[in-house]
Short mmCIF file of C-alpha atoms (C1' of nucleotides) in Angstrom, two decimals:
data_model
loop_
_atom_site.label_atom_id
_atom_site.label_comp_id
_atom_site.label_asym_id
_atom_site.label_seq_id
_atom_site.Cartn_x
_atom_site.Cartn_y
_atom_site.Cartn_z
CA UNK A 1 0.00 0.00 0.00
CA UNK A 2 2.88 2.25 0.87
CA UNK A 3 4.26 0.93 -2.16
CA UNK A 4 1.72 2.77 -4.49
CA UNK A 5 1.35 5.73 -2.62
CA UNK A 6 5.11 6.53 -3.57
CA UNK A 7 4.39 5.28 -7.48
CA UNK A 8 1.19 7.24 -7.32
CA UNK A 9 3.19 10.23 -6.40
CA UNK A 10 5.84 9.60 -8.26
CA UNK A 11 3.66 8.76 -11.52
CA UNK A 12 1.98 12.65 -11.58
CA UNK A 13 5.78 13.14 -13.03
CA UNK A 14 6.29 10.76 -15.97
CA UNK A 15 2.27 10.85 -16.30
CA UNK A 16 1.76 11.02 -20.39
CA UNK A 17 3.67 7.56 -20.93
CA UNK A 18 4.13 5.22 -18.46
CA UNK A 19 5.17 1.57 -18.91
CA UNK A 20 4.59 -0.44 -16.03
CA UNK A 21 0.75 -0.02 -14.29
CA UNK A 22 -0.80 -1.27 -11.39
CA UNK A 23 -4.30 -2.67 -10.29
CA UNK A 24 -5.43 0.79 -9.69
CA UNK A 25 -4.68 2.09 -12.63
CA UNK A 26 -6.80 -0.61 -14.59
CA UNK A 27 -9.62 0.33 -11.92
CA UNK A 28 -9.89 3.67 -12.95
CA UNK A 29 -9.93 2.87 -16.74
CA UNK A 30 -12.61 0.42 -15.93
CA UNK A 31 -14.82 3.28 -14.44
CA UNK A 32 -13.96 5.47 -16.98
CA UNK A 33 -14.68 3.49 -19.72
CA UNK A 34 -17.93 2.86 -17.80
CA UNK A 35 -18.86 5.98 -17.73
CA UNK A 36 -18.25 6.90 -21.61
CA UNK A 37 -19.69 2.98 -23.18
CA UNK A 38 -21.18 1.21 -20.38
CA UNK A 39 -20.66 -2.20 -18.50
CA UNK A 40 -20.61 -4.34 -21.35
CA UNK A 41 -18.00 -1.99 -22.78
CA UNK A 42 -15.76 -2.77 -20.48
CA UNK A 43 -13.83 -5.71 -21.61
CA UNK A 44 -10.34 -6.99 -21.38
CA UNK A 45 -8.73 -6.19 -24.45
CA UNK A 46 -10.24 -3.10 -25.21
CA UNK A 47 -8.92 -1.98 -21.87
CA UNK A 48 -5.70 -2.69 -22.80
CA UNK A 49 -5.84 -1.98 -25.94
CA UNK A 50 -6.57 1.95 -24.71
CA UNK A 51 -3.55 1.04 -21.53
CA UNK A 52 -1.20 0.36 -24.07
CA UNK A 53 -0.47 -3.48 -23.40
CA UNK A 54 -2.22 -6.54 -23.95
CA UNK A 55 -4.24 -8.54 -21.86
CA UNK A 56 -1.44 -10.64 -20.63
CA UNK A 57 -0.72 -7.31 -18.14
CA UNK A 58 -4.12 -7.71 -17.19
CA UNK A 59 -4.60 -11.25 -16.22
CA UNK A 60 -1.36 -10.35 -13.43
CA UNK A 61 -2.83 -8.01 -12.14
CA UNK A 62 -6.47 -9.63 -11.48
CA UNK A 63 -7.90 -12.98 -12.25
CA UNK A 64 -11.18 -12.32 -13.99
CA UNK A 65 -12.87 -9.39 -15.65
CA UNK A 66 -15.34 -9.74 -13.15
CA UNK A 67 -12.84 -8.98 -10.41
CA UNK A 68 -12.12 -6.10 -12.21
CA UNK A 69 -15.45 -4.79 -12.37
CA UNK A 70 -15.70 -5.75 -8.72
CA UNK A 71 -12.70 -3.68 -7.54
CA UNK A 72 -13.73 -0.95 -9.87
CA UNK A 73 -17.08 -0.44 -8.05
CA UNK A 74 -15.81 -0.84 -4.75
CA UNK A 75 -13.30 2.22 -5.58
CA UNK A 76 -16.15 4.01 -7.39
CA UNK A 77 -18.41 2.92 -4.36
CA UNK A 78 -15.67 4.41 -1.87
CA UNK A 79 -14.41 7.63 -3.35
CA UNK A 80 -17.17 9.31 -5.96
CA UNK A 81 -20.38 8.01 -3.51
CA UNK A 82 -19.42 8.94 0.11
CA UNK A 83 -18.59 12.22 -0.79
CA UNK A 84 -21.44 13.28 -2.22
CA UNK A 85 -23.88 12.80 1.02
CA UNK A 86 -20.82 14.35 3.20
CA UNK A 87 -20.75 17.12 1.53
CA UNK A 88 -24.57 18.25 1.68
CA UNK A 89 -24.14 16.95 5.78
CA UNK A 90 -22.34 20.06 6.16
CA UNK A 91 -25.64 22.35 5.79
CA UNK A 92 -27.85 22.78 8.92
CA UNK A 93 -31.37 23.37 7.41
CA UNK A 94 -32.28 20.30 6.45
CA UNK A 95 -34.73 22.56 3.65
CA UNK A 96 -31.82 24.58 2.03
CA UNK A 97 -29.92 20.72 2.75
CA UNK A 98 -32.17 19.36 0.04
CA UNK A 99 -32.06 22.13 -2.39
CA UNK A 100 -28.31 21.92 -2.28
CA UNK A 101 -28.12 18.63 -2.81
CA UNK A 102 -30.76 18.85 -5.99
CA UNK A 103 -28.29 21.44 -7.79
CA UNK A 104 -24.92 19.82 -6.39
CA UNK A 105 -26.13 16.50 -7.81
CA UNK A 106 -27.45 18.30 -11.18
CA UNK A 107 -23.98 19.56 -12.08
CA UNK A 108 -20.67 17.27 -12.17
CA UNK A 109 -21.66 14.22 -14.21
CA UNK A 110 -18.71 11.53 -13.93
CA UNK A 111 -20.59 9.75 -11.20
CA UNK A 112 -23.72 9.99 -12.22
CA UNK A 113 -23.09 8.50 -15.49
CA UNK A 114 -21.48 5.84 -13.43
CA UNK A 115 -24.43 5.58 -11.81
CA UNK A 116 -26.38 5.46 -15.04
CA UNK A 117 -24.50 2.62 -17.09
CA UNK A 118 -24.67 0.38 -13.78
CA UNK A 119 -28.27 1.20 -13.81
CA UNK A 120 -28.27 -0.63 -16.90
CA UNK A 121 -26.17 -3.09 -16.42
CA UNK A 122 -29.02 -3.79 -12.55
CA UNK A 123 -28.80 -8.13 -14.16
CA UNK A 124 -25.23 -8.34 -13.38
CA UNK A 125 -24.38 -10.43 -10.22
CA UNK A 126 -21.50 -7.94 -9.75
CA UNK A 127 -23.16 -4.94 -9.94
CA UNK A 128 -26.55 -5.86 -8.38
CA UNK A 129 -25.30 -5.86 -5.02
CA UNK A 130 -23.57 -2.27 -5.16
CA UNK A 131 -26.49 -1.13 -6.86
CA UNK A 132 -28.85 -2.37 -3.85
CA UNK A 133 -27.03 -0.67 -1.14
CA UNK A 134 -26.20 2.61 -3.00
CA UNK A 135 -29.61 3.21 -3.57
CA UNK A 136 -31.25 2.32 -0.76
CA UNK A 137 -28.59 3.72 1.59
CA UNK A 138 -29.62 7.12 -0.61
CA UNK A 139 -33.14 6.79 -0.39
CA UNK A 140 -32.85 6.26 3.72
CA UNK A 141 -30.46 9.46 3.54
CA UNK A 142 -33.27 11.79 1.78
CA UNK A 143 -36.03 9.88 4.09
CA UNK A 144 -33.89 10.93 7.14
CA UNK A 145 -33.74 14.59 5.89
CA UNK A 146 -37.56 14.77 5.01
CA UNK A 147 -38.01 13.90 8.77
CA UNK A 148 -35.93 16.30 9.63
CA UNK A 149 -37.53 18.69 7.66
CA UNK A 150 -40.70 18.48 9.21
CA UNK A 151 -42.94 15.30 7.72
CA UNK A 152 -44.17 12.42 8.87
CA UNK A 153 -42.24 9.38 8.86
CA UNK A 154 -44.03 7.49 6.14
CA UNK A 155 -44.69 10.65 4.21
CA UNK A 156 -41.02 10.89 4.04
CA UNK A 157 -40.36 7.44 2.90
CA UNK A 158 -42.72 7.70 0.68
CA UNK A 159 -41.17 11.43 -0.77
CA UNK A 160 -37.88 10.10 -0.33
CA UNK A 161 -38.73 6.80 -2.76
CA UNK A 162 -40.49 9.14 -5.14
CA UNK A 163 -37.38 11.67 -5.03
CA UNK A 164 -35.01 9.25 -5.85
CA UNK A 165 -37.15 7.89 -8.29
CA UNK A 166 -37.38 10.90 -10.08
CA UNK A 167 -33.72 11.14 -10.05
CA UNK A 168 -32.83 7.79 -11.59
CA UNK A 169 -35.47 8.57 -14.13
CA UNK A 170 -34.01 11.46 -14.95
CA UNK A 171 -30.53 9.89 -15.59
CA UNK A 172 -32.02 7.55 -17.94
CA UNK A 173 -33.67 10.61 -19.81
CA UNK A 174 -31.30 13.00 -20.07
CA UNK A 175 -28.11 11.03 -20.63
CA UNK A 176 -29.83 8.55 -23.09
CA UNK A 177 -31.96 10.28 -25.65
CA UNK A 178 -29.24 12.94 -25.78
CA UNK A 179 -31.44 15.04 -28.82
CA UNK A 180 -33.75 16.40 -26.49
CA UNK A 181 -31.43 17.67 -24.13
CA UNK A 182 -32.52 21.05 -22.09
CA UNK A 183 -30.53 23.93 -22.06
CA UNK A 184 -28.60 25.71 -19.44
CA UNK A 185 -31.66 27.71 -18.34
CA UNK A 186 -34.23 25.48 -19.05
CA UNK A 187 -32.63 23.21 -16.95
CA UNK A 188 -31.96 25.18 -14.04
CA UNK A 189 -35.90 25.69 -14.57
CA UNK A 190 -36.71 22.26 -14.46
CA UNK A 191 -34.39 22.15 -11.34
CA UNK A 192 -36.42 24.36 -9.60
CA UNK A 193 -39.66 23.25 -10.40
CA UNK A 194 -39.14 19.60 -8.63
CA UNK A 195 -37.48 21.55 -5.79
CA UNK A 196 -40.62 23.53 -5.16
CA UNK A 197 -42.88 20.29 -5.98
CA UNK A 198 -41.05 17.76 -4.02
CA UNK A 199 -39.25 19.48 -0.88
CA UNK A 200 -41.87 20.61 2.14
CA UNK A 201 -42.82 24.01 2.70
CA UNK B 1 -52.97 -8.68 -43.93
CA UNK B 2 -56.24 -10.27 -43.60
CA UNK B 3 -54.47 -13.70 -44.23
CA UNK B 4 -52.31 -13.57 -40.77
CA UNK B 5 -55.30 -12.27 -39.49
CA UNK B 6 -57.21 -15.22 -39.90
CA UNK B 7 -53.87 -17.55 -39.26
CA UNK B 8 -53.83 -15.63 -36.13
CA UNK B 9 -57.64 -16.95 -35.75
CA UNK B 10 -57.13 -19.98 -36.13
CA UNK B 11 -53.69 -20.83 -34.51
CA UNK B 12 -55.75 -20.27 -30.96
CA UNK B 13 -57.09 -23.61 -31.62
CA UNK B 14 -53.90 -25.74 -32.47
CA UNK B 15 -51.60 -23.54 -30.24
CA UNK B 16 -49.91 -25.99 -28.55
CA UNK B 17 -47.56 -27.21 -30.72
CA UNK B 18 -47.65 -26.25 -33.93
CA UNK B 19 -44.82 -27.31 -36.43
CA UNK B 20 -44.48 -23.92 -39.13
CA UNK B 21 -43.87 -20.69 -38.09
CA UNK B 22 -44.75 -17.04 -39.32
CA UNK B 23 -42.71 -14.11 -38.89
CA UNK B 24 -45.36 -12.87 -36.29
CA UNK B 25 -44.88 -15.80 -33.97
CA UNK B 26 -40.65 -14.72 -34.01
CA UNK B 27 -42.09 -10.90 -33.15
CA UNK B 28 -44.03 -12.47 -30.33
CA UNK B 29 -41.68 -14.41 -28.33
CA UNK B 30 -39.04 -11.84 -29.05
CA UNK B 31 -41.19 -9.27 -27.22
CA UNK B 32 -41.92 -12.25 -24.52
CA UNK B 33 -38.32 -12.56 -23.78
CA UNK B 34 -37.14 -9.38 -24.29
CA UNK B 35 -39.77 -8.71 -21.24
CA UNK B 36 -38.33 -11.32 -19.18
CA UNK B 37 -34.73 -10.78 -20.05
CA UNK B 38 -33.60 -8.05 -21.91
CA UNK B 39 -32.86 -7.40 -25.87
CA UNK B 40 -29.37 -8.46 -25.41
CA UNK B 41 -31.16 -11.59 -24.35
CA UNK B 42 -32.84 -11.63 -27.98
CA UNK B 43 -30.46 -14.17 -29.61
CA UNK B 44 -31.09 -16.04 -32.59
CA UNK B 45 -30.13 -19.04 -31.81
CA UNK B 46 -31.91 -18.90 -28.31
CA UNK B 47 -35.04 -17.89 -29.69
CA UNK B 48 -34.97 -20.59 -32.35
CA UNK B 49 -34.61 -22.82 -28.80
CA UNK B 50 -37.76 -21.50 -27.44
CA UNK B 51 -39.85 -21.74 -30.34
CA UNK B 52 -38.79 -25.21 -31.10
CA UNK B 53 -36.98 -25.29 -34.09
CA UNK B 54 -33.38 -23.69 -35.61
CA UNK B 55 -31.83 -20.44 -37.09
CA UNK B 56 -32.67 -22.11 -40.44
CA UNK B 57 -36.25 -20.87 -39.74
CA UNK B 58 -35.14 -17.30 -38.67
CA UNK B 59 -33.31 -16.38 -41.53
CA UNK B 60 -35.89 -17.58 -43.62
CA UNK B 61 -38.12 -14.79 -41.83
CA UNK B 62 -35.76 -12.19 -41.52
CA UNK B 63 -32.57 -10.96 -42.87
CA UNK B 64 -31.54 -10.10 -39.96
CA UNK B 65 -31.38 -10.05 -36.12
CA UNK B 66 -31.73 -6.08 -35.59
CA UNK B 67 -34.80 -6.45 -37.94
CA UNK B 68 -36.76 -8.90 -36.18
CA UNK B 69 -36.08 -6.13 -33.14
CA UNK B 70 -37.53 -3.32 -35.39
CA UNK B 71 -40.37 -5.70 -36.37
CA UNK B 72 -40.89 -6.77 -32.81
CA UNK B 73 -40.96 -2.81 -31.76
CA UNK B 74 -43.05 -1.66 -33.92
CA UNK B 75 -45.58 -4.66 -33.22
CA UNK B 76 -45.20 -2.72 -29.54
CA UNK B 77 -45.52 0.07 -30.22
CA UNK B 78 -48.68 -0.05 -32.07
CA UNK B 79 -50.40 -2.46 -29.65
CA UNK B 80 -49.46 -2.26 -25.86
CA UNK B 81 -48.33 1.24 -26.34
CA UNK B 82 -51.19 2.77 -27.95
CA UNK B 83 -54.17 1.87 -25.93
CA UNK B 84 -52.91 2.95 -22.93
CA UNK B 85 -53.23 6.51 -23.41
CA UNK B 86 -56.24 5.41 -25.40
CA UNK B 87 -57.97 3.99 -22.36
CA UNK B 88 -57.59 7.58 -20.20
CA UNK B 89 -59.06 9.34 -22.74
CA UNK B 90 -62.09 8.75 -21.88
CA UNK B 91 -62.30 10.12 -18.62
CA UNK B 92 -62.84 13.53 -18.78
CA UNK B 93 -62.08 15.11 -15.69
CA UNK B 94 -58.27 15.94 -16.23
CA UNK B 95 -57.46 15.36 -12.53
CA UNK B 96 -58.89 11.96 -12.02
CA UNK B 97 -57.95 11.14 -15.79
CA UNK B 98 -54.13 11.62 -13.60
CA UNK B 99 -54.93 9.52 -10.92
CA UNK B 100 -55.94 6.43 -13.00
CA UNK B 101 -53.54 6.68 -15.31
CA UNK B 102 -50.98 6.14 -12.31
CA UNK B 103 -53.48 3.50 -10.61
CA UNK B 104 -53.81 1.62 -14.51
CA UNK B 105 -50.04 2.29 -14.95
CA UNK B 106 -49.24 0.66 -11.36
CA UNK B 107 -50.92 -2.46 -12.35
CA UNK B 108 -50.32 -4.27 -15.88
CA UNK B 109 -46.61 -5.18 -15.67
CA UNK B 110 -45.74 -6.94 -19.17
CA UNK B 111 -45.57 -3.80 -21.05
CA UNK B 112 -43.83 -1.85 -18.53
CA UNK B 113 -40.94 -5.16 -18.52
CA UNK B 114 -40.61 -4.05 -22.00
CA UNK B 115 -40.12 -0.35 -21.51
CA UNK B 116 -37.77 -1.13 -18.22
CA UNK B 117 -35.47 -3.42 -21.33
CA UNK B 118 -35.23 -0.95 -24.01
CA UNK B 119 -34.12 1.47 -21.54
CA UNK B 120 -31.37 -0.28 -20.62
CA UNK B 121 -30.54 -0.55 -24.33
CA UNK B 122 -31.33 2.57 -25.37
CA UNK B 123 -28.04 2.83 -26.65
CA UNK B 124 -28.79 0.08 -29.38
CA UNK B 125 -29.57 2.17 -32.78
CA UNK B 126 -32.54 0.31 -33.48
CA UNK B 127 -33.91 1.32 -29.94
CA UNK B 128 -32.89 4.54 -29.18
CA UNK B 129 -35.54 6.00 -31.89
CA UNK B 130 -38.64 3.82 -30.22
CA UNK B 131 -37.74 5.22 -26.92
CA UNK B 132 -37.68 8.50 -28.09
CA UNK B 133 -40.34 8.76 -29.82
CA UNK B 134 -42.50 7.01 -27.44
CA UNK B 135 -41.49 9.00 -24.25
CA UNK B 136 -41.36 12.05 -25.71
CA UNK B 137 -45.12 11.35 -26.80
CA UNK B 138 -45.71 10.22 -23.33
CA UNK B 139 -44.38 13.54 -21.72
CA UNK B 140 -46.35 15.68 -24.54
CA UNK B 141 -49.30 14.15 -23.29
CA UNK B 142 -48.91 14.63 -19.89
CA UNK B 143 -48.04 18.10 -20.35
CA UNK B 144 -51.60 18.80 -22.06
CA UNK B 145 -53.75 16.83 -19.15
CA UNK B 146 -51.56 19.16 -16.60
CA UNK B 147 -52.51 21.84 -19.02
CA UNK B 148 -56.53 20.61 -18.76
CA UNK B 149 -55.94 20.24 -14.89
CA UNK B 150 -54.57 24.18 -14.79
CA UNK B 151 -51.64 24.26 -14.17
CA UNK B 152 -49.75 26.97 -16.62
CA UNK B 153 -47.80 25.76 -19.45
CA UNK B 154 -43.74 26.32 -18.63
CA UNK B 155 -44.85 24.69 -15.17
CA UNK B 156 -47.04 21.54 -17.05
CA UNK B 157 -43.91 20.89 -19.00
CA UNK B 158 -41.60 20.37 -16.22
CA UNK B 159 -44.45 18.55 -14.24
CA UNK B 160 -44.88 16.29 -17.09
CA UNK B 161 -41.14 15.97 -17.20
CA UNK B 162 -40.82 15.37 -13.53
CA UNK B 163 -44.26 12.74 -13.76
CA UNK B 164 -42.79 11.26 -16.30
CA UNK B 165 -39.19 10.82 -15.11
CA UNK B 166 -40.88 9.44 -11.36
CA UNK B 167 -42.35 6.65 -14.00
CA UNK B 168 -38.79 5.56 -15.17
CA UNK B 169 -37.06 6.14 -12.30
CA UNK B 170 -39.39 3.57 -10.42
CA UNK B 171 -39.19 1.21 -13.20
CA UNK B 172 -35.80 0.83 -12.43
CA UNK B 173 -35.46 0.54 -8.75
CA UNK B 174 -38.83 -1.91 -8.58
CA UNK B 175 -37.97 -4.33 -11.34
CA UNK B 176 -34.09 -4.64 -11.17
CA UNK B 177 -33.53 -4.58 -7.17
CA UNK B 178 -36.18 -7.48 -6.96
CA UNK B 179 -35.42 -7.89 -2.89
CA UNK B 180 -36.15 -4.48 -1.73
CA UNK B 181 -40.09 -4.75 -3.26
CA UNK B 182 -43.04 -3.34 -1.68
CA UNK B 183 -45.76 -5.66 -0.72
CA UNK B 184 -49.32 -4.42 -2.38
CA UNK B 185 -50.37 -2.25 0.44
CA UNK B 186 -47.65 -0.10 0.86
CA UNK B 187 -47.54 -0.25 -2.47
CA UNK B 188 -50.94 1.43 -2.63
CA UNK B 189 -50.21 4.26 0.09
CA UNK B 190 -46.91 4.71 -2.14
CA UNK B 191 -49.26 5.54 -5.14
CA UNK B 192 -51.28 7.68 -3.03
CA UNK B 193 -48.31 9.77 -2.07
CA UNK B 194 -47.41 10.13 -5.83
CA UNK B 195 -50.88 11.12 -6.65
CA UNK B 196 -51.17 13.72 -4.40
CA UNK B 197 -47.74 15.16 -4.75
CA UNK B 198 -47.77 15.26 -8.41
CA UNK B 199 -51.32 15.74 -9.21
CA UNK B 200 -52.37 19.42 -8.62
CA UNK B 201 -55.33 19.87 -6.17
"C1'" DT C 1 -47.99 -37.57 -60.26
"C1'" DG C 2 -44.86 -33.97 -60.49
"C1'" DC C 3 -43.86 -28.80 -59.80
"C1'" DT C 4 -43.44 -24.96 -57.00
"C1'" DG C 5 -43.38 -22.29 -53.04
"C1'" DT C 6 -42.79 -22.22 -48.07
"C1'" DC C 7 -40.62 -23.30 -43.93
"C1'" DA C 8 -36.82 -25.74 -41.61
"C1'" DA C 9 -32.27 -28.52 -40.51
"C1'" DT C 10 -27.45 -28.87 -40.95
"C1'" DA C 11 -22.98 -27.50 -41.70
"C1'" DC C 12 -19.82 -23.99 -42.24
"C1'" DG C 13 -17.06 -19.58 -41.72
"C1'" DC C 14 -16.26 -15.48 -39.17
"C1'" DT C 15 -15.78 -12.36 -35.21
"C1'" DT C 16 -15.53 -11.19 -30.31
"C1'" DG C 17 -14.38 -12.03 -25.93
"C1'" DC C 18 -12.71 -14.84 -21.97
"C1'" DG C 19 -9.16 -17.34 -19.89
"C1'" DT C 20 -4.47 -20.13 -19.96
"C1'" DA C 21 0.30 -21.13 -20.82
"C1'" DT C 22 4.62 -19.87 -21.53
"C1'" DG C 23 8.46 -17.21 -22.38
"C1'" DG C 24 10.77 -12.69 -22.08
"C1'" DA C 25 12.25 -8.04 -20.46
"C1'" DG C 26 13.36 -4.90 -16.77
"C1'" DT C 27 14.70 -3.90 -11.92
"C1'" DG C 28 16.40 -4.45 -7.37
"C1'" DC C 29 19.41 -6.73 -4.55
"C1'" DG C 30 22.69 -10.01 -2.48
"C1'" DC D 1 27.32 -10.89 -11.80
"C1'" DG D 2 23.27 -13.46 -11.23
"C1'" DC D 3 18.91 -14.51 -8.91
"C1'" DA D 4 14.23 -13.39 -8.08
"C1'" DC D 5 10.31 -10.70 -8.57
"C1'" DT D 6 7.22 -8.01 -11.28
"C1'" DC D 7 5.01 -6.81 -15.32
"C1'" DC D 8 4.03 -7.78 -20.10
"C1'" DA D 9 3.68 -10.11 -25.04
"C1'" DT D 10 2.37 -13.87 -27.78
"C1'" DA D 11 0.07 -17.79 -28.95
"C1'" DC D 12 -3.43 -20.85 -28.10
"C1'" DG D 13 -8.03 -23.08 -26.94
"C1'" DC D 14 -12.76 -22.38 -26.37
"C1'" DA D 15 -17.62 -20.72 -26.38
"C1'" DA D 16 -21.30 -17.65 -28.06
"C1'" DG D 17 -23.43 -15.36 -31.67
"C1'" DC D 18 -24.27 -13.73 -36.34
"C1'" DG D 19 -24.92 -14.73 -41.01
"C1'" DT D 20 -24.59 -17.93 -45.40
"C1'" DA D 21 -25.13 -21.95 -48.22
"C1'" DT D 22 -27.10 -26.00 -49.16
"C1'" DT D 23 -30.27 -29.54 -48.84
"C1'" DG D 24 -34.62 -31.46 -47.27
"C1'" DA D 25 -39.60 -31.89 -45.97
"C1'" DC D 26 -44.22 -30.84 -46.75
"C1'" DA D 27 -48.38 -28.65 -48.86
"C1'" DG D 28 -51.08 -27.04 -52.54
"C1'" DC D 29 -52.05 -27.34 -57.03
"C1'" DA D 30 -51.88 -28.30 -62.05
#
DNA sequence: TGCTGTCAATACGCTTGCGTATGGAGTGCG
DNA sequence: CGCACTCCATACGCAAGCGTATTGACAGCA
């Protein structure tokens, strides 16, 4: 561990071309080329192919593709996720809370179209799991903060469900069918709109 | 026209087993599977399998895998996609016109499998012009009953948007995360909640 | 009966993608 | 120097899936 702390460090230097890479460094293509192409993308020799070696580095470094994508998650799962719901903890009113979160969350899009291709991708026995516990450990966040915000328990599960549903439907909306994509201002618009509609008072 | 008409007539009686196949019977179990388990699922081969014969048949039928899914499609599109905005139309009070249309919606699942696949393969090029096409007529249409119920037009549009997008979103998060399903009560009171958070007055 | 059109089986070639086996190149270190 | 460890290339086997080519079975009809 140690270890690739020091290459880490040391590979910000020599970054455009290096030779020799490590596990982490196929994890993050892995997510990346998630993000751009989707699960299924995300095979062994096109990996490579876009590392610069062939799959015999790859099959060193882990013993399936399916580890890969495991290991790849649990990164994804670790770094991109946790910080998202730390970050809006940080705000008292658990009102202005939600609204923060709404237009945090409607802005940087490597996560969320993370998010999106393992949406699609719910079947695999790899992904199902992370998916499971992502979302619901979101939708028992939002519940939490509708409480605190002033409903009832089951009103907020309920607003909580619906609010993440609304936000996984709008993934599959707006990153798929990218011709009708909103504008700047239209989104912000839109933004507002399910603010007023879905967060109390 | 009239011909598979009647063959459709008639194959109730011998259904069965029944040794030759027409191109509707592919578009029929394609749409059957693709419910159950996805279009990547859709495989020649495995759909020659089901139907009891080989890919001899299939190619006989169609030139090609991507056009049995067009053919299949449009066969959806035309049937289980039509009458269900067909059916609200003829309640007239706007409002409770809403409220069925989520109550109908919450019920009949087959055509709602389908939807739930081609959105996880909305990047497939045969796909991606269904989907759009059918949600965006979907949206439109909920933007005119908001319209009917009142509500002003820039707000109806992101209502419809936001309806439309709590649709897909729960789509996703009831049909792939099969453990974490609501039993039909609190299924109910979770409808209810929709209803009256979505549906003005 | 024989012809023709319709549907189907079989066999083949091709591509993609996974995983294995094995040998080789570079580096650190004793 | 030479050994060992780490990372990588190459070559191979194998399965799934698409599409093609060819032949066969059966029905209707002249």
């Amino acid at each position: 561990m140690t270890n690739t702390e020091l290459a880490e460090v040391e590979s910000v230097a020599d970054k455009p071309e290096r030779q020799r890479l490590s596990a982490q460094d196929w994890e993050i293509a892995a997510l990346e080329l998630m993000a751009e192409e989707g699960v299924a993308a995300v095979a062994v020799e096109s990996l490579a192919r876009r590392l610069g070696v062939t799959k015999g580095s790859f099959y060193w470094h882990f013993s399936t593709r399916d580890a890969l994508i495991e290991a790849a998650l649990k990164r994804w799962e670790d770094t991109d996720n946790h910080n998202t719901i730390a970050r809006a903890e940080q705000i008292e009113n658990p009102t202005r809370r939600l609204r923060e979160l709404f237009r945090q969350t409607s802005r940087e899009m490597r996560s969320h179209k993370i998010y999106a291709a393992l949406l699609k991708a719910a079947d695999h026995p790899v992904v199902a799991p992370v998916m499971e516990r992502v979302s619901n450990e979101r939708i028992a966040y939002l519940a939490r903060v509708f409480v605190q915000a002033g409903m009832q328990p089951v009103d907020a599960d309920h607003r909580a469900r619906l609010t993440y549903s609304t936000y996984v439907g709008f993934l599959q909306l707006a990153l798929q069918f990218r011709a009708s994509r909103l504008s700047s201002d239209a989104f912000d618009d839109y933004v507002g709109h399910v603010i007023d509609t879905l967060v109390p008072n």
